[in-house]
Coordinates of C-alpha atoms and ligand atoms in Angstrom, one line a residue:
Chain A
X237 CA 85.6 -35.4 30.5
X238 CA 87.4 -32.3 28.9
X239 CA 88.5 -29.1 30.6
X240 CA 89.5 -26.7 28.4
X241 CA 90.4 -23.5 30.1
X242 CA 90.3 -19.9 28.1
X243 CA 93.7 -19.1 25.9
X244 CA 92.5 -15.3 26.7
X245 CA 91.2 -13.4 29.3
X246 CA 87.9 -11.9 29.1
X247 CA 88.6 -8.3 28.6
X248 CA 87.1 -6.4 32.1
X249 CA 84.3 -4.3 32.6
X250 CA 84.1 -0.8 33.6
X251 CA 81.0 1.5 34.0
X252 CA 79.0 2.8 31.4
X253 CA 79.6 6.7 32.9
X254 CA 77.1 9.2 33.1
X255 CA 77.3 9.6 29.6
X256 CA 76.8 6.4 28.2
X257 CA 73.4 8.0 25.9
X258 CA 76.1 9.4 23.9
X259 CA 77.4 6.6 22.6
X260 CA 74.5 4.3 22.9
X261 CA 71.7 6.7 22.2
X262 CA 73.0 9.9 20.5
X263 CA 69.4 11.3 19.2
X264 CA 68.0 11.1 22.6
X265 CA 70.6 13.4 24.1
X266 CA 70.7 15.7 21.0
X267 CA 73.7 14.5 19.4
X268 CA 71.9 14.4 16.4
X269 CA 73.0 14.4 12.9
X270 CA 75.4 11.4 13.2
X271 CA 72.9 8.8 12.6
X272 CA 69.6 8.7 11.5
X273 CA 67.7 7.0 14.6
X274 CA 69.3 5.3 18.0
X275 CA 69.4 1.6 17.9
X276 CA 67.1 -0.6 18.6
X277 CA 64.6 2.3 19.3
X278 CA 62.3 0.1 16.9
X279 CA 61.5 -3.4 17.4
X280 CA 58.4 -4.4 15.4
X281 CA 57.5 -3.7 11.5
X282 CA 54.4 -4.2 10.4
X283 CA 54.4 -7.5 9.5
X284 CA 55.8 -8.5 12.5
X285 CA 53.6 -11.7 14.1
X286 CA 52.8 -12.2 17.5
X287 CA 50.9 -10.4 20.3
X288 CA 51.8 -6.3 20.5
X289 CA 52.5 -5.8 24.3
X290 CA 54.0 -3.4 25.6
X291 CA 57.0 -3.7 28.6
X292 CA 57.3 -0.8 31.0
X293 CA 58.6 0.2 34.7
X294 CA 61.3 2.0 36.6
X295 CA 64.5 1.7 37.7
X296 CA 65.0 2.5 41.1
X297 CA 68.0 2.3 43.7
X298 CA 68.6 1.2 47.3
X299 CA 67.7 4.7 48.5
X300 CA 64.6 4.4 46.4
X301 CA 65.9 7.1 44.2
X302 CA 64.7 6.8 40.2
X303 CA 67.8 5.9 38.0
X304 CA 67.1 7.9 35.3
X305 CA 70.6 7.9 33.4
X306 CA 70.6 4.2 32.5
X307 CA 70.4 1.9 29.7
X308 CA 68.8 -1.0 28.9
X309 CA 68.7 -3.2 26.2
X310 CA 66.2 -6.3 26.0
X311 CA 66.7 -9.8 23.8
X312 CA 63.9 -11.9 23.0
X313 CA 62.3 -14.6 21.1
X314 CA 59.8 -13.6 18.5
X315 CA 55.7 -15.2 18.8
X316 CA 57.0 -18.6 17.7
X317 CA 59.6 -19.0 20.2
X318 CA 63.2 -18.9 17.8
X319 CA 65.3 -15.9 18.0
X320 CA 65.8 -13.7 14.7
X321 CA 68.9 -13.6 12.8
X322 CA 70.5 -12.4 9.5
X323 CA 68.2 -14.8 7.6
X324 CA 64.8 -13.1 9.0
X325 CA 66.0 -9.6 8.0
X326 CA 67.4 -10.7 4.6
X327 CA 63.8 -12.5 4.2
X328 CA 62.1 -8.8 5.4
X329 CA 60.6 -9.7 8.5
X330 CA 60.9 -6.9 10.8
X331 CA 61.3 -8.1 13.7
X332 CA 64.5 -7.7 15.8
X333 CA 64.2 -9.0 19.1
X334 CA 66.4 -6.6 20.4
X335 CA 65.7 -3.4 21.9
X336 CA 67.5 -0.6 23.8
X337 CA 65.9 2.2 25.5
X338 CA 67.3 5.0 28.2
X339 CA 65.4 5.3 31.1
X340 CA 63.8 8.7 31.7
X341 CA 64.8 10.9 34.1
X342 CA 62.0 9.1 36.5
X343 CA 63.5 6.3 36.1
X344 CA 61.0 4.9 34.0
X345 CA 61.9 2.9 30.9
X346 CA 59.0 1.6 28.3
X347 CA 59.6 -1.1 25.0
X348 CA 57.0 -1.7 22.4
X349 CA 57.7 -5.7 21.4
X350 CA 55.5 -9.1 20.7
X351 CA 55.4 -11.1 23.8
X352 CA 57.5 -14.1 23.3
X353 CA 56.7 -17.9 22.5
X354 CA 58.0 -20.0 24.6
X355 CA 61.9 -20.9 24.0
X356 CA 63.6 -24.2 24.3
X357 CA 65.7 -24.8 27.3
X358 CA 68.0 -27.4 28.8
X359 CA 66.8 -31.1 29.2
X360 CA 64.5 -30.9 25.8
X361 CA 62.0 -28.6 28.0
X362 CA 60.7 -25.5 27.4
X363 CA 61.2 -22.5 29.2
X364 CA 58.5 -20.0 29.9
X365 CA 58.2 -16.7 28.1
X366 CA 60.6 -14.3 28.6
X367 CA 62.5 -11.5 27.8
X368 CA 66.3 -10.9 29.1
X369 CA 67.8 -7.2 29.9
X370 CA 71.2 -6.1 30.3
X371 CA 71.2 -2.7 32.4
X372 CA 74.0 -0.5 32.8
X373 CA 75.0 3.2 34.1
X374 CA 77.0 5.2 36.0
X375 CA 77.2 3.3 39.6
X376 CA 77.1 -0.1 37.5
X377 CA 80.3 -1.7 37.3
X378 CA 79.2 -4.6 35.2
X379 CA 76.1 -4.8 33.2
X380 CA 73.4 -6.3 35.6
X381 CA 71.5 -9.4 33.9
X382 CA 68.1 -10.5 34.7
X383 CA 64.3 -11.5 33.1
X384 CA 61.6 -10.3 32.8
X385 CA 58.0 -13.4 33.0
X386 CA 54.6 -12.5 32.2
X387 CA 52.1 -13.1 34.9
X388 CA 49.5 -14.2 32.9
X389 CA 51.8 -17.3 32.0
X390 CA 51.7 -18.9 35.8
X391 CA 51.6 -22.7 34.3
X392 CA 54.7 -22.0 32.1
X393 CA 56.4 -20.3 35.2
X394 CA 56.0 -23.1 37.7
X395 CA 58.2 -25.3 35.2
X396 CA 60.4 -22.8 34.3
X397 CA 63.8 -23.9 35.6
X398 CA 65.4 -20.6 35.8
X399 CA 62.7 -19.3 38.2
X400 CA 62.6 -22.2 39.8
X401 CA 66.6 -21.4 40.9
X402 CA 65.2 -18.7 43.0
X403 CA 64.6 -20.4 46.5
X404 CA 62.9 -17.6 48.0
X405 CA 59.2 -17.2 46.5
X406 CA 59.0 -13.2 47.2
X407 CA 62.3 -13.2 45.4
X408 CA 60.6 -14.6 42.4
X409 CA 58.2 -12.3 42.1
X410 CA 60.8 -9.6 41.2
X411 CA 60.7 -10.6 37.8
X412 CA 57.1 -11.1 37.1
X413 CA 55.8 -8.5 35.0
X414 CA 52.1 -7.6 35.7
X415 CA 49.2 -6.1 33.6
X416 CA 48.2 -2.6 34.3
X417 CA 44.8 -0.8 33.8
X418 CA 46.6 0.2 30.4
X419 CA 47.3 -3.5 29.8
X420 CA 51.1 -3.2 29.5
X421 CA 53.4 -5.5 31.4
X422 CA 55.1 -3.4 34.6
X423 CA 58.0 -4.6 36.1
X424 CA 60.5 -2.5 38.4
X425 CA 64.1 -3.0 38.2
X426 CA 65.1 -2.7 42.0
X427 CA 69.3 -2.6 42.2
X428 CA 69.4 -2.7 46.0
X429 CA 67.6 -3.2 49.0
X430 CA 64.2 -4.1 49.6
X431 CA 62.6 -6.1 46.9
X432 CA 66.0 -6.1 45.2
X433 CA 65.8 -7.5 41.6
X434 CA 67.3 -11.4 41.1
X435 CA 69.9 -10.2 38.9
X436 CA 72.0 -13.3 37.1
X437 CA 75.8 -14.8 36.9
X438 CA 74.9 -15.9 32.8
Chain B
X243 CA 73.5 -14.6 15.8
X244 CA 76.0 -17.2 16.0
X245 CA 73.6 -20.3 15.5
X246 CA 76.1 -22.1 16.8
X247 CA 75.2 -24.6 20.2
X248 CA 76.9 -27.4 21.6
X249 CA 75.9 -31.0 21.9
X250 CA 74.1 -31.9 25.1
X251 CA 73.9 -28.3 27.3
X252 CA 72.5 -25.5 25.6
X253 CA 75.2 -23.6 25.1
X254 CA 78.5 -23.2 27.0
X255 CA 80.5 -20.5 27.8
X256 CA 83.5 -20.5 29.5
X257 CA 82.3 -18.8 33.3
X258 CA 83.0 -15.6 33.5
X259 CA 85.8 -14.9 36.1
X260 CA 84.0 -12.8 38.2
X261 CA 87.4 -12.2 40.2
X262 CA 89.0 -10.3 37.0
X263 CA 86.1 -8.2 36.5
X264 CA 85.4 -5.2 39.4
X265 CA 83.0 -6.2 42.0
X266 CA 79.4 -4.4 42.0
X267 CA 79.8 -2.8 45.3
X268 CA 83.3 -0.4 44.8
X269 CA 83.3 2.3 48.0
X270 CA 86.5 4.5 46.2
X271 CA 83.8 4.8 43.1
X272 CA 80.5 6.2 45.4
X273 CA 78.1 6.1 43.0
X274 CA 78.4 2.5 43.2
X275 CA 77.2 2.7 46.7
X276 CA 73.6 2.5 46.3
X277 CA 73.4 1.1 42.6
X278 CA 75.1 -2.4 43.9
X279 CA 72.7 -4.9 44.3
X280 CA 73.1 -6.7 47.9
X281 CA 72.2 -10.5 47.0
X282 CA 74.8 -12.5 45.2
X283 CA 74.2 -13.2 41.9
X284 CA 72.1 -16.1 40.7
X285 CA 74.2 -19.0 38.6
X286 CA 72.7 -19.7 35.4
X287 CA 74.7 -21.1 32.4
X288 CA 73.7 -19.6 29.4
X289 CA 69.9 -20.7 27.9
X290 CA 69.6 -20.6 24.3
X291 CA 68.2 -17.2 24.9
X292 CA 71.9 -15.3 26.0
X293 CA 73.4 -17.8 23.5
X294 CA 71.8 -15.9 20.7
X295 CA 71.9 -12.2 20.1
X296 CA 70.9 -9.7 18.0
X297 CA 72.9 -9.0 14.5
X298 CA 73.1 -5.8 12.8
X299 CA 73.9 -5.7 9.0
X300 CA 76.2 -2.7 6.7
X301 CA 72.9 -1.0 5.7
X302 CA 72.9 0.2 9.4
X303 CA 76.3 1.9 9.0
X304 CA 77.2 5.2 7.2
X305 CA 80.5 6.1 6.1
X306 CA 81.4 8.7 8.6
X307 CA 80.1 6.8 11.3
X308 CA 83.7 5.7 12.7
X309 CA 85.5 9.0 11.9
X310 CA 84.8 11.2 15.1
X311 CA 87.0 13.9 13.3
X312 CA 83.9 14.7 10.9
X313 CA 81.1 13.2 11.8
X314 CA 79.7 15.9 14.4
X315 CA 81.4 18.9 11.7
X316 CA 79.4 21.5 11.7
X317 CA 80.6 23.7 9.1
X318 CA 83.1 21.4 7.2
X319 CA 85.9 21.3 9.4
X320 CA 87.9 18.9 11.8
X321 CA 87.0 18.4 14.9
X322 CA 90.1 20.2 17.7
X323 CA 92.7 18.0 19.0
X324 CA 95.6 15.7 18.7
X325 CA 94.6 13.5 15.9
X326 CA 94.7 10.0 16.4
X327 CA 93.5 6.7 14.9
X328 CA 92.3 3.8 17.2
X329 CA 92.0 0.1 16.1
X330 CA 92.0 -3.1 17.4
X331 CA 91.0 -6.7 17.2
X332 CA 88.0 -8.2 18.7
X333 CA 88.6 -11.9 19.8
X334 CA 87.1 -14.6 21.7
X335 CA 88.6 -16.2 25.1
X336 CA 89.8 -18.7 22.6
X337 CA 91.9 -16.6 20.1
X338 CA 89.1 -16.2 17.7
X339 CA 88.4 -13.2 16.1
X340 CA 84.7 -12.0 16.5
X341 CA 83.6 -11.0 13.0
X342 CA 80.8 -8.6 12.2
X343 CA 79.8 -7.6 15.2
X344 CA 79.2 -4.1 16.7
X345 CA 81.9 -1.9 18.4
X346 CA 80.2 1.6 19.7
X347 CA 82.3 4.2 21.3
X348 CA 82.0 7.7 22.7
X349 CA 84.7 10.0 24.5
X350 CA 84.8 13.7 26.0
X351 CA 86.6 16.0 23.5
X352 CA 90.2 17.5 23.6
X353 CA 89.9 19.6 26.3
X354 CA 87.5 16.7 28.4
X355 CA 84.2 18.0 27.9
X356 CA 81.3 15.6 27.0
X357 CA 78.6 17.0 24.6
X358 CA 75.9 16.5 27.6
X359 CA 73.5 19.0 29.0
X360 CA 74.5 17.3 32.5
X361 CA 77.9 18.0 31.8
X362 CA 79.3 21.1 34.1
X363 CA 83.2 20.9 33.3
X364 CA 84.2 24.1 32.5
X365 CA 86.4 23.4 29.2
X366 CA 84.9 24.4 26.3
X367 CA 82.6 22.7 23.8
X368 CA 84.2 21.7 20.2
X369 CA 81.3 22.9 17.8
X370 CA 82.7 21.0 15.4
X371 CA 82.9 17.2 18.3
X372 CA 79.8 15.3 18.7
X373 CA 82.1 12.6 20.5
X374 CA 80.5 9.2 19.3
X375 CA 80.7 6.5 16.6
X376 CA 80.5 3.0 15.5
X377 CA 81.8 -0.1 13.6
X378 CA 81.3 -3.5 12.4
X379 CA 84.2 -5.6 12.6
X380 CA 85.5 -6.9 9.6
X381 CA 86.0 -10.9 8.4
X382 CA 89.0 -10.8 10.8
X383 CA 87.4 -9.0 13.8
X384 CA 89.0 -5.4 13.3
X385 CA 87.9 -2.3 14.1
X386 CA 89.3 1.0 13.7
X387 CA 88.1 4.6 13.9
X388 CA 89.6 8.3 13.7
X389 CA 89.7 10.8 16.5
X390 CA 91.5 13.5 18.5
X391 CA 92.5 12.3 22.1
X392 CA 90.4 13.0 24.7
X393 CA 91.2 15.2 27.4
X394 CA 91.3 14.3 30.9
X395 CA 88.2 15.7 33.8
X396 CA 87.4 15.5 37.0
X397 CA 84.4 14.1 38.4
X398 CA 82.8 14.9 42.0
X399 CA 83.6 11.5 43.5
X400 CA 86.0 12.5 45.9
X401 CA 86.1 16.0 46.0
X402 CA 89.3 16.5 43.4
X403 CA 89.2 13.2 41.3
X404 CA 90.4 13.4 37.4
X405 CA 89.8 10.5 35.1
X406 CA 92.4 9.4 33.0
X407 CA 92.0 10.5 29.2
X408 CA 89.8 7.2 28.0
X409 CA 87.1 6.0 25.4
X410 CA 84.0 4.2 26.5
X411 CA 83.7 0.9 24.4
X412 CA 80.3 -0.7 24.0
X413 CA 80.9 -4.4 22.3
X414 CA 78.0 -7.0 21.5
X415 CA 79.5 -10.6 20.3
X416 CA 77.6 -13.1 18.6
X417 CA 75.9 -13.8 22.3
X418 CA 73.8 -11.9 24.7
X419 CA 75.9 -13.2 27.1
X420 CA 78.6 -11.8 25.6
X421 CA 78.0 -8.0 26.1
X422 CA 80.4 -5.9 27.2
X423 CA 80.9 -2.4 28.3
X424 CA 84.3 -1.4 28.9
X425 CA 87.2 2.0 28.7
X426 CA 90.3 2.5 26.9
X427 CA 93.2 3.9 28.7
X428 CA 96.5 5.4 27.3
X429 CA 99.9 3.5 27.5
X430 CA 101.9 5.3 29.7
X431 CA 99.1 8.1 31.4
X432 CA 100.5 8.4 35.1
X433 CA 97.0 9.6 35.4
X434 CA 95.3 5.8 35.1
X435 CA 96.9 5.1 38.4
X436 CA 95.3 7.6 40.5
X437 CA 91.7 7.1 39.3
X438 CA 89.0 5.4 41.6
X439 CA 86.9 3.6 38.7
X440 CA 90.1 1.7 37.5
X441 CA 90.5 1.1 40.7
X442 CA 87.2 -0.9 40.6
X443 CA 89.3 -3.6 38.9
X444 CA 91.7 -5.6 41.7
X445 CA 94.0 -7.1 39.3
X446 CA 96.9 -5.1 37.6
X447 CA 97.1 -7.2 34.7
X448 CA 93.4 -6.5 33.5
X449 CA 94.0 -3.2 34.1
X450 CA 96.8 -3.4 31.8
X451 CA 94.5 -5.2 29.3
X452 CA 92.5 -2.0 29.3
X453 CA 95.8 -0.3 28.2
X454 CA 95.5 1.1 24.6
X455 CA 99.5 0.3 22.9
X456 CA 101.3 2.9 21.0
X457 CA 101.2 1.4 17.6
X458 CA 104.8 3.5 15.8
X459 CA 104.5 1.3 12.5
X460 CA 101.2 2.5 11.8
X461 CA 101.1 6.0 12.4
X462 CA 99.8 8.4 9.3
X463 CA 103.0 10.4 8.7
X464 CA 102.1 14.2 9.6
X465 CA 98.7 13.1 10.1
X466 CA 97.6 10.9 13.4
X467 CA 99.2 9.1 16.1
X468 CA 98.2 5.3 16.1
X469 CA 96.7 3.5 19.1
X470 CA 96.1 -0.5 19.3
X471 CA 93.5 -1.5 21.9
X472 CA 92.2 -5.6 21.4
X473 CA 89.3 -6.5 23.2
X474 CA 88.6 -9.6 24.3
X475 CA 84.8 -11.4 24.6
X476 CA 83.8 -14.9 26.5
X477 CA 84.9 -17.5 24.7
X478 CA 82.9 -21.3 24.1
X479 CA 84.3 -24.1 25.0
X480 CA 85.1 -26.7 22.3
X481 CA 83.3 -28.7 20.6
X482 CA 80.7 -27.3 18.8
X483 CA 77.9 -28.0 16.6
X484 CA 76.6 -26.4 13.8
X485 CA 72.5 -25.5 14.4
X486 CA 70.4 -22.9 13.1
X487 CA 68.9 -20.9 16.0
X488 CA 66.7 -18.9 13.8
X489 CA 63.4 -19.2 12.8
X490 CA 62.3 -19.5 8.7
Ligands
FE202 FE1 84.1 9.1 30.6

């Protein structure tokens, strides 16, 4: 079998800064004028298909404190479980499938989407529904990665073989987003300490 | 979107060398010291879903959007500072140039002063700096915007800490798994040396890589200085196959 090994090296990370909504989300920290809305503020049009939910929690750190100058940016599958591209705008479908949000200064972070069919995954199985985030901010060296399941989709998540990695069942639980009296999907981002979010090497 | 996947996995990058890359836990860099998560992190090799990633067409873009010198002017006229154009190549692990993808960066002003209301460096505010813009990378993977030089600041970290004059550099790829955040530093600033979030990164040689290069030959005669910074995203092995990943 072939091992090819990289010509390049990755360029490294560094932190995003406490100022990384000027770059990534200008409008929200009154840098206004440059361009018209932040991306990936919208996800959905109206013609968008698929189940309106809506994803929401906070970001917290290991002294329980609210991380409330972050980022995070969400990919997901559209309703039928494939991924848009270049042909689904061209064709006017609205839907992204990415989103990207600053947190509040509670921590709190909220994304309007359709849930997610699910997507197909090694071995010609499927994987459940899900949605991936990328979080970074100041005290965050290299974007964290990590999921977010729905836990209204328990058969799908027993198969699921990425949440089946995770030995440790209270560890699981970390990234299964729950209904609210509201019914939107909660699910805290935790990046230390007790009930620390499973966060991924992709 | 990429819609490219290899035969048998779905989807292989090369690893990422986690060893190149800071660690999450950095004590010189405090704020790290309660935003590192404690558990390792999990192994997964990409799914389909970080194999895929979002696009973002020209329609998105307007034209001053990668000319910080005029894109924050407030009453028509150039933004203070040493005037400077920075460009660059984005390429793959393997050489490749990553075409049409997006490159976002922001940067204090001349004098190091962000444009944020948490901001509490006493240099002034440039009326005329806003401090961010974007590209697309073009059929070869270039990038280039206009600017003045940013100015270095301190930071309460350690009590008299100064970053180095940098750019923040957001960059997506053709894969989720590819994101990257990064900074630009300046060939030859004693001042990168000294600075506890380059420090984050062990090796010497990827702190080099962050390293923007003088670029002489392309200078704009009485005009701007020329920087060259390349930036370089995960790579996939060889091999591949064709596939559409998109639905319709
Ligand atoms: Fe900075």
């Amino acid at each position: 079998m072939l091992h090819p090994t990289p010509t390049l090296k990755e360029t490294p990370s560094q932190t995003a800064g406490p100022y990384v909504h000027i770059g990534m989300t200008p409008n929200f920290c009154e840098i206004t004028g440059v361009c018209d809305v932040d991306l990936g503020l919208t996800m959905l049009a109206d013609d968008t298909a698929g189940e309106r939910i809506t994803l929401t929690g906070r970001v917290i750190d290991g002294a329980g404190s609210p991380v409330g100058d972050a980022v995070i940016e969400i990919w997901q599958a559209q309703s039928d479980g494939t991924f848009a591209g270049p042909r689904t705008r061209e064709q006017g479908h609205g839907f992204t499938g990415w989103g990207r949000q600053p947190t509040q200064p509670d921590g709190t972070y909220r994304f309007d989407t359709v849930k997610p069919g699910p997507v197909d995954g090694p071995n010609g199985r499927k994987q459940a529904p899900h949605v991936s985030l990328w979080i970074v901010a100041r005290g965050i060296n290299i974007g964290l990665q990590t999921r977010l399941y729905f836990a209204d989709e328990a058969e799908a998540n027993a198969t699921d073989f990425v949440l089946n990695k995770i030995m440790d069942p209270r560890r699981r639980e970390t990234l299964i987003a729950r209904k609210d009296e509201g019914g939107r999907y909660v699910m805290d981002i935790v990046l230390q300490g007790e009930g620390e979010t499973v966060f991924f090497d992709i | 979107m990429s819609g490219i996947i290899l035969p048998g996995a779905d989807g292989q990058l090369f690893q990422r060398d986690r060893a190149w890359h800071p660690a999450a836990d950095t004590p010189g860099y405090k704020s790290t010291t309660f935003r590192a998560p404690r558990h390792s992190l999990l192994a997964l090799g990409p799914t389909r879903s970080e194999m895929s990633g979002p696009t973002f067409g020209h329609e998105t873009f307007g034209p001053l959007d990668n000319d910080l010198i005029r894109n924050y002017s407030q009453d028509g006229t150039d933004a203070i500072g040493q005037r400077m154009v920075v460009y660059g190549q984005v390429l793959d692990e393997n050489a490749r140039p990553v075409t049409n993808t997006l490159v976002e960066y922001w940067q204090a002003n001349a004098g190091g002063r962000y444009r944020h209301k948490k901001e509490g460096y006493l240099a002034a505010l440039d009326p005329n700096f806003g401090g961010f813009g974007r590209s697309l990378t073009d059929k070869n993977g270039f990038y280039s915007f206009r600017t003045v030089k940013p100015g270095a600041y301190p930071w309460p970290n350690g009590g008299n800490d100064w970053r180095p004059a940098h750019i923040h550099f957001s960059v997506f790829g053709h894969a989720f798994a590819q994101r990257l955040i990064t900074q630009m530093y300046f060939e030859g600033d004693p001042m990168i040396w000294q600075c506890p979030i380059v420090a984050t990164i062990p090796d010497k040689a990827a702190i080099d890589q962050l390293t923007a290069r003088l670029d002489r030959h392309n200078t704009v005669p009485m005009d701007a200085l020329t920087y060259r910074f390349d930036i370089v995203l995960r790579g996939r092995r060889s091999t591949m196959f064709e596939n559409k990943l998109e639905g319709n």
